[in-house]
Amino acid sequence: MVPVSYYILLSGVLFGLGVVGVVFKRNIITIFMSIELMLNAVNLAFVAFSREFNQLDGLVFVFFVIVVAAAEAAVGLAIVMVIARNRKSLNVEDVDLLKF
Amino acid sequence: MSVAMVVFVVTGALAVLGAIGLIVAREPVHSALSLVLVMIALAVLYLLLGAAFIAAIQILVYAGAIMVLFVFVIMLLNAGVEVRTNVSRLAFWLGLPLAFLFLAEVVYSLTRHYSAVSAGAIAGPVPASTEELSMKLFTEFVLPFELTSILILIAILGALVLAKKEAS
Amino acid sequence: MEFVTQHPVLVVSLIKIAIALFVVMTALAYLTWFERKVVARIQSRWGPYWVGPHGLLQPLADGIKFLFKEDVVPPAADKVSYLLAPFLALALALTTLALIPIGPATIRILGQPTQLVISHSNIALILLFAISSIGIYGVVLAGWSSNSKYPLMGGLRSSAQMVSYEVSLTLSVVGVLLLAGSFDFYNIVGNQSHWTHFLPQWSLPRWNIFPQFLGFICYLTAAIAETNRVPFDLPEAETELVAGFHTEYSAFKFAMFFMAEYANMITVSCLATLLFLGGWLSPLPEAWRWQLYLPAAGLILGGIALIIGGLRSVQWNAKAVFPVLGIVCIGVGYLCTWLSVMPIIQGPFWFTAKVFFLLFFYVWARGTLPRFRYDQLMSFGWKFLLPLSLINLVATGLVVVLRARP
């Protein structure tokens, strides 16, 4: 069997890669996708621990994380579309005014 | 080297490759496809951990709907090729080795303290049935469930209002 | 041979996959022939007639044509996505067929008892929906990577349509789930297996189409929209958007999209028979034991019809080929009367008959109905079909809860 520490390690690596994506990428949508990657890494940790302690609460929380990520993606992408329309660019460094 | 370990290593490697692909890709569509690969690899890992329903929900909702939305927006906004960021040399030459050092430290501490066979394996794998999961969802967690339904409604309304073009 | 004895499950699965792939690919090819014939007859013409007897070699000719056509890749296309899209579409369309059981019997392959399904999973239904929801990527990537305006419009419209109708598709199936209490196809069909007497001497099989008629209608409509068929095929209609998302594809890649669409059609029909039409259950009461000879009788009658039709035909190749086919049919029909084969063949016979009937309905709809305009299509999906599925779900839930009270 695979020890739970391996899953946690994988989750940590994915989370770290997500943070790298958020910090180093300049396209708003790619930053958003890195945030989704971080959420997925956290889901993996939840499911691994749910199996480790034989409780279903972790799985319920994963369910809620997926739903909240869906809602957040919808609203976030709508905001991205408004920004793209107003600033004519998807580069996050161009969104630097406090007022349009 | 049991079958489970082989599947874990292969799927974990795929997930990490997908995550690296997300960061390294030049086109946003390729980043999105790499993220879909990561999600499918994670769904296989959930199956390996016995959470079959969550694996199906992950593919159905996350990879099949949320990422399709991402791909739509990328295509509609015509996001072009990414411009290379000017990463400072110091960050590269100092940061990357430090990152690996940190990773080695975490691996060491995890495997030293948790390398024993997990409690789940001793007690025998108990795959979570959909029935038990939904019993929990609708009895113990019914308040968050109803709140998330309102949250989704607010998200739909917000997205509609935000993305509406101004009547000029 | 040691490999076979040490890994029996793996070898048997590989054999089943090979058989299923062969059967499905042949069925795909002849489904195109069937569609062209039926649509032609609806339009008062013959359809494929010259290539082989009654056009039966037309799919083979089309396949050879697709293999040898020049493969044109648009120069500005995004290579990765352009090459990935048709493979993704076809692979996912064929993967869903691994979850579909065709009969309840347990047969022995190479001495290993196995069921008539490639992969028996207890979350088969939701896994099937999950796999087909990734199939949207094939369409949207094809549309975008061709770097041309008609495919982009077609791809975006087609995938938006698929995403919208997928919601109604999944919701219309939840009524069946509430009644059956399981995602496993064997349990769902088992739930439909008893007969209800609604009058003293009349009884009906409790197929889900009777309690869930609204669900069945919603499912069928959403399925036609999901597979991009008429009347919902605006994104790929020839008169509207050239050829929609697969405009820039030629030769074998186009053939893959073509096959993926028909494979999706077969999958959705199989799902409809399993969920609503009782799967492999016979519509005749158990007490009528003569129904066990029906597959054999059907095949023998079909063989005789082929022999007579072939001998009376005008075409020389039909005169030569059809009697031989008829004799083969009679031989297979005789095989079905053997005691070892007869109980096994009952399930697949009824399953195939029902899937065939649903596929005929699909082709019939294609030949008869005009197509929706895109905004009509989307408003129909969101403003009519989704509320209808929700009403079905709420009503079913209410009835289940009220009947479960002690």
PDB file of C-alpha atoms in Angstrom, chain B residues 27 29-30 33 36 40 47 52-53 56-57 59-68 71-72 74-76 78-79 130-131, chain C residues 78 80-81 84 122-123 126-127 129-131 133-134 136-137 140-141 143-145 152 155-156 159-160 163 166 170 181 183:
ATOM      1  CA  GLU B  27       0.216  29.497 -24.853  1.00  0.00           C
ATOM      2  CA  VAL B  29      -4.509  27.000 -24.020  1.00  0.00           C
ATOM      3  CA  HIS B  30      -1.617  24.615 -23.477  1.00  0.00           C
ATOM      4  CA  LEU B  33      -4.742  21.446 -21.197  1.00  0.00           C
ATOM      5  CA  VAL B  36      -6.851  19.195 -17.262  1.00  0.00           C
ATOM      6  CA  ILE B  40      -7.517  13.695 -14.455  1.00  0.00           C
ATOM      7  CA  LEU B  47      -9.871   6.312  -7.139  1.00  0.00           C
ATOM      8  CA  ALA B  52     -14.849   6.767  -6.273  1.00  0.00           C
ATOM      9  CA  PHE B  53     -17.688   9.275  -6.194  1.00  0.00           C
ATOM     10  CA  ALA B  56     -16.185  11.028 -10.804  1.00  0.00           C
ATOM     11  CA  ILE B  57     -17.310  14.434  -9.496  1.00  0.00           C
ATOM     12  CA  ILE B  59     -13.813  14.802 -13.659  1.00  0.00           C
ATOM     13  CA  LEU B  60     -17.428  15.744 -14.259  1.00  0.00           C
ATOM     14  CA  VAL B  61     -17.341  19.175 -12.587  1.00  0.00           C
ATOM     15  CA  TYR B  62     -13.726  20.299 -12.441  1.00  0.00           C
ATOM     16  CA  ALA B  63     -12.200  18.886 -15.612  1.00  0.00           C
ATOM     17  CA  GLY B  64     -15.383  18.779 -17.641  1.00  0.00           C
ATOM     18  CA  ALA B  65     -17.057  22.057 -16.776  1.00  0.00           C
ATOM     19  CA  ILE B  66     -14.778  24.520 -14.963  1.00  0.00           C
ATOM     20  CA  MET B  67     -11.825  23.941 -17.271  1.00  0.00           C
ATOM     21  CA  VAL B  68     -14.095  24.112 -20.312  1.00  0.00           C
ATOM     22  CA  VAL B  71     -10.769  27.321 -22.258  1.00  0.00           C
ATOM     23  CA  PHE B  72     -13.793  29.218 -23.582  1.00  0.00           C
ATOM     24  CA  ILE B  74      -9.106  32.004 -23.250  1.00  0.00           C
ATOM     25  CA  MET B  75     -10.404  31.470 -26.749  1.00  0.00           C
ATOM     26  CA  LEU B  76     -12.902  34.307 -26.642  1.00  0.00           C
ATOM     27  CA  ASN B  78      -7.801  35.625 -27.718  1.00  0.00           C
ATOM     28  CA  ALA B  79      -5.090  35.429 -25.094  1.00  0.00           C
ATOM     29  CA  THR B 130     -21.900   7.178  -2.294  1.00  0.00           C
ATOM     30  CA  GLU B 131     -24.681   6.312   0.105  1.00  0.00           C
TER      31      GLU B 131
ATOM     32  CA  ASP C  78      -1.666  25.074 -33.341  1.00  0.00           C
ATOM     33  CA  VAL C  80      -0.505  20.135 -30.532  1.00  0.00           C
ATOM     34  CA  SER C  81      -4.210  20.882 -30.228  1.00  0.00           C
ATOM     35  CA  LEU C  84      -4.875  16.026 -30.251  1.00  0.00           C
ATOM     36  CA  ASN C 122     -20.409   0.437  -9.094  1.00  0.00           C
ATOM     37  CA  ILE C 123     -20.257   4.070 -10.205  1.00  0.00           C
ATOM     38  CA  ILE C 126     -21.621   8.807 -13.262  1.00  0.00           C
ATOM     39  CA  LEU C 127     -18.285   7.677 -14.654  1.00  0.00           C
ATOM     40  CA  PHE C 129     -21.145  11.055 -17.781  1.00  0.00           C
ATOM     41  CA  ALA C 130     -17.726  12.153 -16.574  1.00  0.00           C
ATOM     42  CA  ILE C 131     -15.985  10.615 -19.586  1.00  0.00           C
ATOM     43  CA  SER C 133     -18.054  15.522 -20.398  1.00  0.00           C
ATOM     44  CA  ILE C 134     -14.360  15.482 -21.283  1.00  0.00           C
ATOM     45  CA  ILE C 136     -16.267  18.437 -25.165  1.00  0.00           C
ATOM     46  CA  TYR C 137     -12.544  19.206 -25.323  1.00  0.00           C
ATOM     47  CA  VAL C 140     -13.567  23.009 -28.646  1.00  0.00           C
ATOM     48  CA  LEU C 141      -9.900  22.284 -29.352  1.00  0.00           C
ATOM     49  CA  GLY C 143     -12.544  24.577 -33.412  1.00  0.00           C
ATOM     50  CA  TRP C 144      -9.859  26.785 -31.932  1.00  0.00           C
ATOM     51  CA  SER C 145      -6.729  25.120 -33.245  1.00  0.00           C
ATOM     52  CA  LEU C 152     -13.871  28.715 -34.281  1.00  0.00           C
ATOM     53  CA  GLY C 155     -16.463  24.863 -32.190  1.00  0.00           C
ATOM     54  CA  LEU C 156     -17.534  27.450 -29.639  1.00  0.00           C
ATOM     55  CA  SER C 159     -19.290  23.067 -27.208  1.00  0.00           C
ATOM     56  CA  ALA C 160     -21.552  25.676 -25.583  1.00  0.00           C
ATOM     57  CA  VAL C 163     -22.279  21.958 -22.035  1.00  0.00           C
ATOM     58  CA  GLU C 166     -25.336  18.112 -20.504  1.00  0.00           C
ATOM     59  CA  THR C 170     -27.699  14.534 -16.140  1.00  0.00           C
ATOM     60  CA  GLY C 181     -30.865   3.658  -5.629  1.00  0.00           C
ATOM     61  CA  PHE C 183     -25.198   3.932 -10.017  1.00  0.00           C
TER      62      PHE C 183
END
